[in-house]
């Protein structure tokens, strides 16, 4: 029995993102879900920008959530002022491999942390976080299974960034693949086309950033392609999939020989259609049975059912989190809250009272200014996307 029937989900609902997939899965499972985002999407109930005042929104909409769930996104959008609510608070950490210090501060604000990267869970005290890996889009009962490898017209595919400044090693490996193989798709593509590209590919190449268990693992196997990836020690892959059965690893003891090891592995696979077909079907079966966002949503709800309201974050905790988020308006707001608490508890001087009033007003003005700025930026992006469609 699911206790938490009302969930307020706050995140940047970018098409194809983990937040969108999880929201759709939660809606399928039945909780009374409300979604607030700075991006437009069919699953979004309301738009907001910058720092989102949770308490004010709930009061205005007569909505009393059992859970506030924040999912990390790629844009400046974050909930605040939820202390007045009595609900459980949780968040899903996605990129802790890139921002470990930032995520450690954010974890102090919530009752429960879900982490997509297992190493972040291991870095926190026992019981403070739960491993919730990324997953594949849920598979509809009417959806056709992936085609056999003999029907695929691409030898190798990779959808993602190939920026040489950000991912030097990855770009070099992609160059080697382009030079060696001709039937390839290597580079960025709209999220709506990703699955169709991978369903055309016999092999999907992956190079993780800082050892993250990224979305490509799940996307490739969902499409029935053979994932060929670099190893990610201590990332928990072995707990989800079986190397050699569900995916293939390329590696070499000498890092300078990685390119040769990769190309040799790709050549051997392409010369063995039966093996590719066997691995592709095994990975797809594993995804279908255990690793869709519907599975993740079920795990999340079970964990929330046993999570009490326990955190009591102080203004100093918020200040440090906002500082790591580079959120100036949040830092000012947290400072105002800290001085207000001091004024109420200990120092009743008029000077401090005046300072609290001034700082509170300034923080509200700055929050409003940043919200207006982000709304203008998002409106321009919305118009651009509409024109492109």
XYZ file of C-alpha atoms in Angstrom:
389
model
C 0.000 0.000 0.000
C 1.415 3.391 -1.021
C 1.062 5.900 1.809
C 2.355 8.950 -0.023
C -0.514 9.694 -2.361
C 0.257 13.379 -2.992
C 3.630 14.185 -4.513
C 4.806 17.617 -5.607
C 7.617 17.116 -8.143
C 9.867 20.078 -8.895
C 12.350 19.830 -11.754
C 13.395 21.098 -15.172
C 11.240 18.836 -17.341
C 13.425 18.736 -20.443
C 12.238 16.258 -23.068
C 14.060 12.948 -22.718
C 15.428 13.747 -19.253
C 15.251 11.366 -16.261
C 12.801 13.783 -14.600
C 10.307 13.498 -17.465
C 10.557 9.715 -17.631
C 10.136 9.340 -13.872
C 7.173 11.734 -13.805
C 5.391 9.768 -16.518
C 6.039 6.527 -14.632
C 4.711 7.999 -11.377
C 1.572 9.151 -13.154
C 1.079 5.603 -14.417
C 1.399 4.186 -10.893
C -1.339 6.422 -9.575
C -0.121 8.890 -6.904
C -1.746 12.312 -7.070
C 1.198 13.997 -8.753
C 1.666 17.711 -9.381
C 4.620 18.788 -11.504
C 6.110 22.283 -11.450
C 8.803 23.074 -13.992
C 10.507 25.926 -15.800
C 10.096 23.961 -19.062
C 6.867 23.237 -20.908
C 5.887 19.584 -21.198
C 2.574 17.696 -21.334
C 3.175 16.314 -17.823
C 3.748 19.788 -16.314
C 0.951 21.356 -14.254
C 2.536 24.756 -13.611
C 5.511 26.832 -14.759
C 7.889 28.657 -12.432
C 11.409 30.058 -12.683
C 14.527 30.533 -10.583
C 13.822 29.901 -6.914
C 10.359 28.341 -6.608
C 8.438 29.197 -3.414
C 6.901 25.845 -2.520
C 4.881 27.016 0.479
C 3.318 29.929 -1.392
C 2.395 27.723 -4.360
C 0.804 25.048 -2.158
C -1.220 27.655 -0.283
C -2.390 29.332 -3.481
C -3.413 26.019 -5.055
C -4.839 24.452 -1.860
C -2.494 21.509 -2.328
C -1.031 19.764 0.714
C 1.623 17.301 -0.487
C 2.774 14.209 1.351
C 6.125 14.466 -0.424
C 8.181 17.224 -1.986
C 10.405 15.587 -4.612
C 13.120 17.582 -6.350
C 15.015 16.101 -9.306
C 18.289 17.675 -10.322
C 18.142 19.314 -13.737
C 20.418 21.186 -16.086
C 19.093 24.701 -15.503
C 18.819 27.117 -12.531
C 15.537 26.008 -10.981
C 15.253 25.010 -7.332
C 12.539 24.838 -4.630
C 12.764 26.936 -1.468
C 10.717 27.955 1.565
C 9.333 24.465 2.173
C 10.040 24.497 5.933
C 6.440 25.515 6.676
C 5.183 22.267 5.147
C 5.002 19.075 7.194
C 5.677 16.756 4.250
C 8.610 14.429 3.643
C 11.284 15.937 1.388
C 13.438 13.992 -1.058
C 15.612 14.629 -4.080
C 17.235 12.637 -6.870
C 20.927 13.386 -7.388
C 21.926 12.772 -11.013
C 25.389 14.268 -11.630
C 27.198 13.757 -8.337
C 30.234 12.502 -10.289
C 30.623 16.043 -11.656
C 29.618 18.072 -8.570
C 30.273 15.878 -5.490
C 30.724 18.793 -3.050
C 27.592 20.566 -4.250
C 25.565 17.385 -3.866
C 26.893 16.767 -0.365
C 25.524 20.165 0.709
C 22.202 19.589 -1.033
C 21.782 16.221 0.685
C 21.677 18.004 4.055
C 18.496 19.839 3.047
C 16.296 16.791 2.445
C 14.949 13.858 4.447
C 16.103 11.395 1.810
C 18.560 11.428 -1.078
C 18.145 9.180 -4.092
C 21.399 8.964 -6.035
C 21.876 7.862 -9.619
C 25.578 7.221 -8.973
C 26.371 4.502 -6.444
C 29.679 6.045 -5.400
C 27.841 9.088 -4.041
C 25.707 6.830 -1.837
C 28.874 5.160 -0.553
C 30.389 8.567 0.270
C 27.547 9.528 2.650
C 26.828 8.132 6.141
C 24.830 4.896 6.104
C 21.097 5.416 5.694
C 21.282 8.959 4.307
C 20.962 7.977 0.645
C 19.525 5.225 -1.551
C 20.950 4.133 -4.877
C 18.388 4.793 -7.621
C 20.182 4.307 -10.957
C 19.067 5.852 -14.197
C 16.875 3.664 -16.384
C 15.269 3.197 -19.774
C 11.987 4.638 -20.976
C 9.114 2.412 -19.957
C 8.178 -0.176 -22.598
C 4.546 -0.200 -23.742
C 2.759 -3.525 -24.183
C 2.006 -2.598 -27.800
C 5.598 -1.616 -28.600
C 7.425 -3.711 -31.191
C 10.555 -5.519 -29.968
C 13.927 -4.359 -31.328
C 14.826 -5.669 -34.796
C 17.389 -8.417 -35.320
C 20.921 -7.215 -35.954
C 20.742 -8.440 -39.564
C 18.075 -5.769 -40.194
C 20.144 -2.869 -38.845
C 21.821 -0.498 -41.313
C 24.280 1.167 -38.901
C 27.344 -0.663 -37.651
C 28.014 1.764 -34.794
C 26.064 4.631 -33.244
C 26.722 7.198 -30.557
C 24.321 10.008 -29.655
C 25.802 12.697 -27.425
C 28.415 15.398 -27.124
C 31.683 15.161 -29.041
C 33.045 18.490 -27.790
C 36.828 18.186 -27.848
C 37.332 20.761 -25.126
C 35.070 18.952 -22.667
C 35.681 15.323 -23.673
C 39.092 15.057 -25.287
C 39.517 11.293 -24.977
C 35.979 10.583 -26.156
C 36.445 12.821 -29.219
C 39.675 11.002 -30.095
C 37.983 7.596 -29.892
C 35.097 8.843 -32.044
C 37.631 10.046 -34.626
C 39.158 6.570 -34.723
C 35.748 4.974 -35.197
C 34.874 7.347 -38.069
C 38.162 6.587 -39.784
C 37.807 2.817 -39.433
C 34.074 2.286 -40.030
C 31.773 3.892 -42.581
C 28.229 2.938 -41.542
C 28.088 5.069 -38.404
C 26.092 7.789 -36.658
C 28.298 9.658 -34.202
C 27.193 12.966 -32.711
C 24.253 14.917 -31.274
C 20.619 14.287 -32.196
C 17.204 15.350 -30.835
C 16.039 13.193 -27.916
C 12.973 12.133 -29.913
C 15.251 10.459 -32.494
C 17.574 8.684 -30.066
C 15.699 5.388 -29.784
C 15.182 5.096 -33.544
C 18.908 5.675 -34.155
C 19.929 3.038 -31.645
C 17.387 0.561 -33.058
C 19.182 0.942 -36.402
C 22.594 0.303 -34.822
C 24.305 -3.008 -34.245
C 26.647 -1.462 -31.674
C 26.338 1.606 -29.435
C 29.634 3.148 -28.319
C 29.978 4.671 -24.856
C 32.667 6.601 -23.026
C 31.548 7.579 -19.531
C 32.457 10.904 -17.952
C 34.344 10.421 -14.684
C 33.079 6.857 -14.386
C 29.343 7.604 -14.320
C 26.711 4.950 -14.976
C 25.075 7.072 -17.642
C 21.815 6.923 -19.581
C 23.505 5.383 -22.617
C 23.772 2.029 -20.828
C 20.007 1.796 -20.586
C 19.152 3.481 -23.897
C 21.412 1.153 -25.901
C 20.121 -2.035 -24.297
C 16.502 -0.893 -24.569
C 17.045 -0.619 -28.324
C 18.539 -4.119 -28.456
C 21.946 -2.833 -29.577
C 25.235 -4.131 -28.184
C 26.663 -1.597 -25.739
C 30.458 -1.331 -25.979
C 31.750 0.801 -23.130
C 34.788 1.662 -21.065
C 34.864 0.079 -17.592
C 33.522 2.078 -14.629
C 34.940 0.532 -11.451
C 32.849 0.831 -8.283
C 29.880 2.178 -10.261
C 27.604 -0.763 -9.506
C 27.266 -1.942 -13.113
C 27.960 -5.528 -12.071
C 24.910 -5.388 -9.787
C 22.630 -4.523 -12.706
C 24.074 -6.240 -15.768
C 26.416 -9.085 -16.693
C 29.495 -8.193 -18.688
C 29.833 -10.393 -21.753
C 26.142 -11.306 -21.678
C 24.378 -7.928 -21.604
C 27.181 -5.586 -22.719
C 30.848 -5.507 -23.727
C 33.768 -3.656 -22.133
C 36.808 -2.382 -23.999
C 39.962 -1.747 -22.013
C 43.719 -2.066 -22.105
C 46.238 -2.094 -19.271
C 48.149 0.626 -21.108
C 45.899 3.707 -21.573
C 47.855 4.630 -24.690
C 46.560 1.464 -26.371
C 42.877 2.047 -25.641
C 42.133 3.051 -29.237
C 43.577 -0.204 -30.571
C 41.700 -2.277 -27.972
C 38.415 -0.558 -28.868
C 38.788 -0.925 -32.633
C 39.789 -4.576 -32.310
C 36.774 -5.264 -30.085
C 34.421 -3.570 -32.561
C 35.850 -5.501 -35.515
C 35.452 -8.852 -33.754
C 31.867 -8.097 -32.798
C 30.846 -6.960 -36.276
C 32.321 -10.167 -37.682
C 30.098 -12.251 -35.370
C 26.411 -11.416 -36.066
C 25.117 -14.314 -33.962
C 26.973 -13.085 -30.879
C 25.763 -9.524 -31.389
C 22.195 -10.701 -31.701
C 22.514 -12.809 -28.545
C 23.980 -9.966 -26.472
C 21.465 -7.447 -27.795
C 18.519 -9.667 -26.874
C 19.957 -10.421 -23.435
C 20.412 -6.726 -22.643
C 16.912 -5.911 -23.855
C 15.420 -8.676 -21.701
C 17.298 -7.387 -18.644
C 16.039 -3.841 -19.250
C 12.454 -5.012 -19.766
C 12.454 -7.058 -16.569
C 14.303 -4.756 -14.178
C 15.458 -1.385 -15.450
C 12.727 0.864 -16.837
C 11.583 4.084 -15.175
C 8.460 2.241 -14.081
C 10.726 -0.003 -11.985
C 12.518 3.064 -10.600
C 9.239 4.789 -9.730
C 8.100 1.701 -7.826
C 11.382 1.608 -5.873
C 11.098 5.319 -5.115
C 7.566 5.014 -3.741
C 8.499 2.040 -1.553
C 11.448 3.975 -0.108
C 9.313 7.057 0.547
C 6.746 4.974 2.416
C 9.330 4.168 5.083
C 10.837 7.667 5.258
C 9.725 9.978 8.094
C 10.039 13.733 8.186
C 13.370 14.105 9.974
C 15.483 16.868 8.465
C 15.532 20.324 9.987
C 17.800 22.346 7.702
C 18.951 25.659 9.087
C 19.593 28.887 7.157
C 23.327 28.127 7.252
C 22.665 24.809 5.475
C 20.694 26.594 2.777
C 23.365 29.291 2.456
C 26.090 26.717 1.791
C 23.894 24.864 -0.697
C 23.000 28.056 -2.559
C 26.649 29.109 -2.557
C 27.570 25.843 -4.280
C 24.704 26.329 -6.719
C 26.051 29.828 -7.556
C 22.618 31.128 -6.547
C 23.094 34.719 -5.359
C 19.412 35.325 -4.606
C 19.280 32.167 -2.513
C 22.336 33.180 -0.508
C 20.752 36.557 0.241
C 17.467 34.913 1.249
C 19.250 32.429 3.553
C 21.185 35.307 5.154
C 17.929 37.156 5.818
C 16.407 34.029 7.382
C 19.458 33.540 9.601
C 19.370 37.113 10.922
C 15.606 36.881 11.405
C 16.008 33.776 13.560
C 18.710 35.493 15.605
C 16.487 38.518 16.094
C 13.550 36.418 17.264
C 15.549 34.234 19.649
C 18.231 36.397 21.197
C 18.882 39.876 19.873
C 15.786 42.098 19.996
C 17.574 45.306 19.047
C 15.837 47.677 16.672
C 18.962 47.971 14.558
C 18.998 44.232 13.877
C 15.236 44.295 13.266
C 15.731 47.027 10.674
C 18.583 45.075 9.074
C 16.370 41.988 8.867
C 13.595 43.965 7.179
C 15.991 45.526 4.671
C 17.741 42.242 3.874
C 14.437 40.370 3.532
C 13.120 42.990 1.124
C 16.344 42.898 -0.878
C 16.254 39.092 -1.101
C 12.653 39.120 -2.318
C 13.475 41.749 -4.944
C 16.511 39.811 -6.136
C 14.552 36.550 -6.287
C 11.855 38.295 -8.346
C 14.466 39.860 -10.635
C 16.135 36.518 -11.303
C 12.753 34.844 -11.865
C 11.908 37.507 -14.446
C 15.302 37.033 -16.092
C 14.934 33.261 -16.308
C 11.356 33.560 -17.551
C 12.470 35.825 -20.412
C 15.259 33.402 -21.288
C 12.852 30.450 -21.235
C 10.279 32.308 -23.325
C 12.891 32.914 -26.019
C 13.826 29.212 -25.921
C 10.151 28.200 -26.170
C 9.670 30.410 -29.240
C 12.827 29.029 -30.836
C 11.733 25.437 -30.298
C 8.239 26.172 -31.596
C 9.652 27.764 -34.737
C 11.964 24.785 -35.297
C 9.038 22.376 -34.984
